[in-house]
Amino acid sequence: MVSSSHEALHRIFQQDPGLFARAARHLGVAFPPPVSTVELSTDLTETQPLERRVDTLLQMNTEDGSFLLAVESQGRPAPDKPASWAYYLSYVYAKYRIPPVLLVVCADRGTAEWAARQVDIGPRQWCSLSLRPLVLGPDDVPVIDSPDDAARDIPLTVLSAALHRRDPGADAILNALAKALKGLSADDENTATTFIELTEQGLGATQAAELWRHLMAVDLSFFQSQTAQQLRAEGRAKDLLLLLGHRGVEVSEEDRERIVGCGDPDVLGLWFRKALTATSTAEVFASDGEAGPDAG
């Protein structure tokens, strides 16, 4: 099953194709920024019943010409992948007749080191094809921990957060990103919501993800979209359960489902305040028509 963090590491380039040129500078490779892009089908299946799909495929049109950008999100080393990558590049070049570039994005340093190796295909006497992917890993994208820097390039900051999600600097990146998103105008709510979701996905199941949910619940209350409401509700539900557990209040499975299933941040906030002094979940729920099952 493809994880949400896997999705974020290539979807961010769909959201902002110009991010590729900016990120590639950290690899010492200068690509011109695109003047336009075309999102192409990721289906590389042949007529045979073998399905092959690249994660993201973009046609990047620049002042110097066009190239195809194939983006792969790679979670761990996989011996069969280089052969698949070589197939992807050969196939799209044969199909579109446009030079291809492979970008592999890895949140794990060991995987990034593995992916960056040049793979020569052919007998030892003659290399018929060399695979040279560009690789973005944690050591290739800077830690963006300044709100001003984050505001100047929010997509790069989202990528920085995803790639450094297990590093000590992750908290500083997320705080800077939250402040940058808060500085967006109300007209940019849909854009902010997209980056909130991508950041959530990119952090995966890490401690940084818990901080992000808390920041979204507290710092971005001015966003009223359904997605933002959901993120705030999820954060408040987790905080409420943590508080009840810390205070030794017994929480039944039914109570837990009720808390997690509540999508109203205001109701969850009310329950949280009552949980500061309550000795049972019945006391937490017993207010404003939210009486618990044991309440009179």
Short mmCIF file of C-alpha atoms in Angstrom, two decimals:
data_model
loop_
_atom_site.label_atom_id
_atom_site.label_comp_id
_atom_site.label_asym_id
_atom_site.label_seq_id
_atom_site.Cartn_x
_atom_site.Cartn_y
_atom_site.Cartn_z
CA MET A 1 0.00 0.00 0.00
CA VAL A 2 1.31 3.44 -0.91
CA SER A 3 1.71 5.61 2.19
CA SER A 4 0.56 9.20 2.45
CA SER A 5 4.14 10.33 3.14
CA HIS A 6 5.15 8.66 -0.13
CA GLU A 7 2.46 10.66 -1.92
CA ALA A 8 3.56 13.99 -0.45
CA LEU A 9 7.17 13.64 -1.61
CA HIS A 10 6.14 13.65 -5.27
CA ARG A 11 2.80 15.50 -5.16
CA ILE A 12 4.55 18.64 -3.94
CA PHE A 13 6.12 18.88 -7.41
CA GLN A 14 2.67 18.68 -8.98
CA GLN A 15 1.54 21.54 -6.77
CA ASP A 16 4.55 23.69 -7.67
CA PRO A 17 6.56 22.36 -10.65
CA GLY A 18 8.99 25.27 -10.31
CA LEU A 19 10.13 23.72 -7.03
CA PHE A 20 12.25 21.26 -9.04
CA ALA A 21 14.55 23.95 -10.40
CA ARG A 22 14.90 25.59 -6.98
CA ALA A 23 15.56 22.29 -5.20
CA ALA A 24 18.00 21.05 -7.87
CA ARG A 25 20.29 24.00 -7.11
CA HIS A 26 21.14 22.29 -3.83
CA LEU A 27 22.44 19.37 -5.91
CA GLY A 28 24.65 21.70 -7.94
CA VAL A 29 22.54 21.31 -11.08
CA ALA A 30 21.07 24.38 -12.76
CA PHE A 31 17.73 23.86 -14.47
CA PRO A 32 15.88 26.87 -15.85
CA PRO A 33 12.52 27.54 -14.20
CA PRO A 34 9.53 26.39 -16.25
CA VAL A 35 7.48 28.97 -18.10
CA SER A 36 4.68 26.41 -18.33
CA THR A 37 4.11 22.79 -17.41
CA VAL A 38 1.88 19.97 -18.61
CA GLU A 39 0.93 17.16 -16.25
CA LEU A 40 1.12 13.90 -18.20
CA SER A 41 -0.39 10.51 -17.56
CA THR A 42 1.64 8.47 -15.11
CA ASP A 43 0.50 5.21 -16.72
CA LEU A 44 3.47 3.57 -18.44
CA THR A 45 1.68 0.28 -19.04
CA GLU A 46 2.38 -1.57 -22.29
CA THR A 47 -0.10 -3.76 -24.13
CA GLN A 48 1.12 -6.67 -22.02
CA PRO A 49 -0.76 -7.17 -18.73
CA LEU A 50 2.16 -5.72 -16.73
CA GLU A 51 1.25 -2.35 -15.24
CA ARG A 52 3.99 0.21 -14.67
CA ARG A 53 3.39 3.65 -13.21
CA VAL A 54 5.78 6.45 -12.36
CA ASP A 55 4.75 8.51 -9.32
CA THR A 56 4.61 11.92 -11.04
CA LEU A 57 5.37 12.85 -14.65
CA LEU A 58 5.54 16.48 -15.77
CA GLN A 59 6.48 18.12 -19.04
CA MET A 60 8.59 21.13 -18.10
CA ASN A 61 8.67 23.83 -20.75
CA THR A 62 11.47 26.34 -20.25
CA GLU A 63 13.07 29.11 -22.29
CA ASP A 64 15.85 26.66 -23.14
CA GLY A 65 13.47 23.97 -24.35
CA SER A 66 11.39 21.18 -22.82
CA PHE A 67 12.20 18.14 -20.74
CA LEU A 68 10.21 15.48 -18.93
CA LEU A 69 10.48 15.27 -15.15
CA ALA A 70 9.72 11.86 -13.67
CA VAL A 71 9.49 12.07 -9.87
CA GLU A 72 9.75 8.92 -7.75
CA SER A 73 9.25 8.85 -3.98
CA GLN A 74 11.39 6.07 -2.53
CA GLY A 75 11.02 4.87 1.06
CA ARG A 76 13.70 2.17 1.15
CA PRO A 77 16.25 0.48 -1.12
CA ALA A 78 14.69 -1.91 -3.61
CA PRO A 79 16.98 -4.01 -5.85
CA ASP A 80 14.49 -4.07 -8.73
CA LYS A 81 13.94 -0.30 -8.82
CA PRO A 82 16.91 0.76 -11.02
CA ALA A 83 15.64 -1.53 -13.80
CA SER A 84 12.15 -0.03 -13.45
CA TRP A 85 13.55 3.51 -13.50
CA ALA A 86 15.57 2.77 -16.64
CA TYR A 87 12.40 1.42 -18.23
CA TYR A 88 10.43 4.54 -17.26
CA LEU A 89 12.99 6.86 -18.83
CA SER A 90 13.33 4.81 -21.99
CA TYR A 91 9.58 4.48 -22.37
CA VAL A 92 8.71 8.14 -21.91
CA TYR A 93 11.54 9.18 -24.23
CA ALA A 94 10.27 6.78 -26.90
CA LYS A 95 6.67 7.93 -26.35
CA TYR A 96 7.13 11.71 -26.16
CA ARG A 97 10.53 12.23 -27.86
CA ILE A 98 11.43 14.71 -25.12
CA PRO A 99 14.59 14.31 -22.96
CA PRO A 100 13.69 12.85 -19.55
CA VAL A 101 15.12 13.51 -16.08
CA LEU A 102 14.53 11.19 -13.12
CA LEU A 103 14.25 12.76 -9.66
CA VAL A 104 14.16 10.40 -6.68
CA VAL A 105 13.03 11.91 -3.38
CA CYS A 106 14.00 10.05 -0.19
CA ALA A 107 13.28 10.98 3.43
CA ASP A 108 15.82 8.37 4.59
CA ARG A 109 19.53 9.12 4.28
CA GLY A 110 20.52 5.51 3.61
CA THR A 111 17.93 5.23 0.87
CA ALA A 112 19.08 8.52 -0.67
CA GLU A 113 22.69 7.28 -0.74
CA TRP A 114 21.56 4.03 -2.36
CA ALA A 115 19.40 5.77 -4.96
CA ALA A 116 22.17 8.21 -5.98
CA ARG A 117 24.44 5.46 -7.31
CA GLN A 118 24.99 5.38 -11.05
CA VAL A 119 23.75 2.10 -12.50
CA ASP A 120 25.41 0.87 -15.69
CA ILE A 121 23.34 -1.54 -17.74
CA GLY A 122 25.11 -3.92 -20.09
CA PRO A 123 27.90 -6.49 -20.04
CA ARG A 124 31.22 -5.59 -18.45
CA GLN A 125 32.77 -5.14 -21.88
CA TRP A 126 30.33 -2.40 -22.89
CA CYS A 127 27.90 -0.23 -20.98
CA SER A 128 24.82 0.19 -23.16
CA LEU A 129 22.87 2.44 -20.81
CA SER A 130 23.74 4.43 -17.69
CA LEU A 131 21.10 5.41 -15.16
CA ARG A 132 21.94 8.64 -13.32
CA PRO A 133 19.02 9.81 -11.17
CA LEU A 134 19.00 13.11 -9.35
CA VAL A 135 18.32 12.42 -5.69
CA LEU A 136 16.92 14.76 -3.04
CA GLY A 137 17.44 13.51 0.49
CA PRO A 138 17.64 15.12 3.95
CA ASP A 139 21.22 16.25 3.32
CA ASP A 140 20.33 17.90 0.01
CA VAL A 141 17.54 20.23 1.13
CA PRO A 142 18.33 22.85 3.80
CA VAL A 143 16.58 23.15 7.14
CA ILE A 144 14.29 26.15 6.64
CA ASP A 145 13.63 27.38 10.17
CA SER A 146 13.11 31.10 9.53
CA PRO A 147 9.50 32.29 9.08
CA ASP A 148 10.73 34.86 6.54
CA ASP A 149 12.56 32.20 4.50
CA ALA A 150 9.55 29.89 4.78
CA ALA A 151 7.22 32.63 3.53
CA ARG A 152 9.48 33.21 0.51
CA ASP A 153 9.18 29.58 -0.60
CA ILE A 154 6.41 27.64 1.12
CA PRO A 155 6.62 24.57 -1.19
CA LEU A 156 10.37 24.19 -0.53
CA THR A 157 9.66 24.50 3.21
CA VAL A 158 7.04 21.73 2.96
CA LEU A 159 9.65 19.55 1.24
CA SER A 160 12.21 20.49 3.90
CA ALA A 161 9.79 19.44 6.64
CA ALA A 162 9.05 16.11 4.96
CA LEU A 163 12.71 15.24 4.40
CA HIS A 164 13.84 16.35 7.89
CA ARG A 165 10.83 14.87 9.70
CA ARG A 166 13.02 12.64 11.90
CA ASP A 167 15.74 15.25 12.49
CA PRO A 168 16.12 17.53 15.54
CA GLY A 169 15.40 20.56 13.35
CA ALA A 170 11.93 19.35 12.33
CA ASP A 171 10.14 21.32 15.06
CA ALA A 172 11.77 24.60 13.98
CA ILE A 173 10.82 23.98 10.35
CA LEU A 174 7.19 23.31 11.28
CA ASN A 175 6.96 26.40 13.48
CA ALA A 176 8.37 28.53 10.65
CA LEU A 177 5.99 26.93 8.14
CA ALA A 178 2.98 27.51 10.39
CA LYS A 179 3.87 31.19 10.72
CA ALA A 180 4.33 31.48 6.95
CA LEU A 181 0.94 29.90 6.28
CA LYS A 182 -0.67 32.18 8.85
CA GLY A 183 0.67 35.14 6.87
CA LEU A 184 -1.27 34.14 3.76
CA SER A 185 -4.34 36.18 2.92
CA ALA A 186 -7.87 34.82 3.22
CA ASP A 187 -7.92 34.52 -0.58
CA ASP A 188 -5.12 31.94 -0.33
CA GLU A 189 -7.08 29.59 1.95
CA ASN A 190 -7.31 26.81 -0.64
CA THR A 191 -3.57 27.05 -1.29
CA ALA A 192 -2.83 26.96 2.43
CA THR A 193 -5.12 23.96 2.89
CA THR A 194 -3.24 22.08 0.14
CA PHE A 195 0.12 22.70 1.82
CA ILE A 196 -1.33 21.78 5.23
CA GLU A 197 -2.44 18.43 3.81
CA LEU A 198 0.86 17.79 2.00
CA THR A 199 2.82 18.56 5.17
CA GLU A 200 0.58 16.25 7.19
CA GLN A 201 1.14 13.48 4.65
CA GLY A 202 4.86 14.10 4.33
CA LEU A 203 5.49 13.82 8.08
CA GLY A 204 4.07 10.30 8.20
CA ALA A 205 3.86 8.54 11.57
CA THR A 206 6.47 10.66 13.37
CA GLN A 207 6.54 12.84 16.47
CA ALA A 208 6.80 15.82 14.15
CA ALA A 209 3.34 14.94 12.82
CA GLU A 210 1.92 15.31 16.34
CA LEU A 211 3.44 18.78 16.62
CA TRP A 212 2.06 19.73 13.22
CA ARG A 213 -1.47 18.71 14.19
CA HIS A 214 -1.15 20.78 17.35
CA LEU A 215 0.11 23.80 15.41
CA MET A 216 -2.75 23.50 12.95
CA ALA A 217 -5.28 23.26 15.76
CA VAL A 218 -3.93 26.34 17.54
CA ASP A 219 -2.25 28.65 15.04
CA LEU A 220 -4.50 28.32 11.99
CA SER A 221 -7.92 28.80 13.58
CA PHE A 222 -8.54 31.64 11.10
CA PHE A 223 -8.89 29.10 8.30
CA GLN A 224 -12.47 27.89 8.16
CA SER A 225 -12.33 25.36 5.34
CA GLN A 226 -13.56 21.81 5.89
CA THR A 227 -10.04 20.39 5.71
CA ALA A 228 -8.69 22.88 8.23
CA GLN A 229 -11.64 22.20 10.54
CA GLN A 230 -10.94 18.49 10.30
CA LEU A 231 -7.25 18.96 11.12
CA ARG A 232 -8.09 21.10 14.15
CA ALA A 233 -10.65 18.56 15.33
CA GLU A 234 -8.14 15.70 14.99
CA GLY A 235 -5.55 17.66 16.97
CA ARG A 236 -7.97 18.55 19.74
CA ALA A 237 -9.25 14.96 19.98
CA LYS A 238 -5.71 13.67 20.43
CA ASP A 239 -4.97 16.34 23.05
CA LEU A 240 -8.15 15.48 24.93
CA LEU A 241 -7.33 11.77 25.02
CA LEU A 242 -3.78 12.53 26.18
CA LEU A 243 -5.11 14.75 28.97
CA LEU A 244 -7.61 12.15 30.17
CA GLY A 245 -4.91 9.49 30.15
CA HIS A 246 -2.49 11.73 32.03
CA ARG A 247 -5.12 12.43 34.71
CA GLY A 248 -5.98 8.75 35.06
CA VAL A 249 -9.58 9.14 33.87
CA GLU A 250 -10.89 5.85 32.51
CA VAL A 251 -11.88 6.09 28.84
CA SER A 252 -13.99 3.28 27.41
CA GLU A 253 -13.81 2.27 23.78
CA GLU A 254 -17.23 3.90 23.29
CA ASP A 255 -15.94 7.14 24.83
CA ARG A 256 -12.83 7.04 22.66
CA GLU A 257 -14.90 6.58 19.50
CA ARG A 258 -17.11 9.48 20.54
CA ILE A 259 -14.13 11.78 21.01
CA VAL A 260 -12.32 10.74 17.84
CA GLY A 261 -15.55 10.87 15.84
CA CYS A 262 -16.42 14.41 16.94
CA GLY A 263 -15.62 16.74 14.08
CA ASP A 264 -16.49 19.98 15.89
CA PRO A 265 -13.39 21.73 17.28
CA ASP A 266 -15.55 23.93 19.53
CA VAL A 267 -17.21 20.93 21.20
CA LEU A 268 -13.84 19.24 21.64
CA GLY A 269 -12.47 22.45 23.15
CA LEU A 270 -15.35 22.49 25.63
CA TRP A 271 -14.73 18.85 26.55
CA PHE A 272 -11.01 19.61 26.99
CA ARG A 273 -11.72 22.42 29.44
CA LYS A 274 -14.04 20.20 31.47
CA ALA A 275 -11.46 17.39 31.40
CA LEU A 276 -9.05 19.59 33.34
CA THR A 277 -11.08 18.93 36.49
CA ALA A 278 -13.44 16.05 35.60
CA THR A 279 -13.09 12.68 37.32
CA SER A 280 -15.05 10.74 34.68
CA THR A 281 -15.94 11.00 31.02
CA ALA A 282 -19.57 11.44 32.06
CA GLU A 283 -18.58 14.78 33.59
CA VAL A 284 -16.71 15.69 30.43
CA PHE A 285 -19.70 15.03 28.20
CA ALA A 286 -22.38 16.43 30.55
CA SER A 287 -22.75 19.94 29.17
CA ASP A 288 -24.86 21.82 26.65
CA GLY A 289 -26.74 18.79 25.41
CA GLU A 290 -23.63 16.62 25.36
CA ALA A 291 -24.51 14.47 28.36
CA GLY A 292 -22.59 11.26 28.76
CA PRO A 293 -24.31 7.88 28.93
CA ASP A 294 -24.11 7.79 32.75
CA ALA A 295 -25.29 11.34 33.32
CA GLY A 296 -28.74 12.01 34.68
#
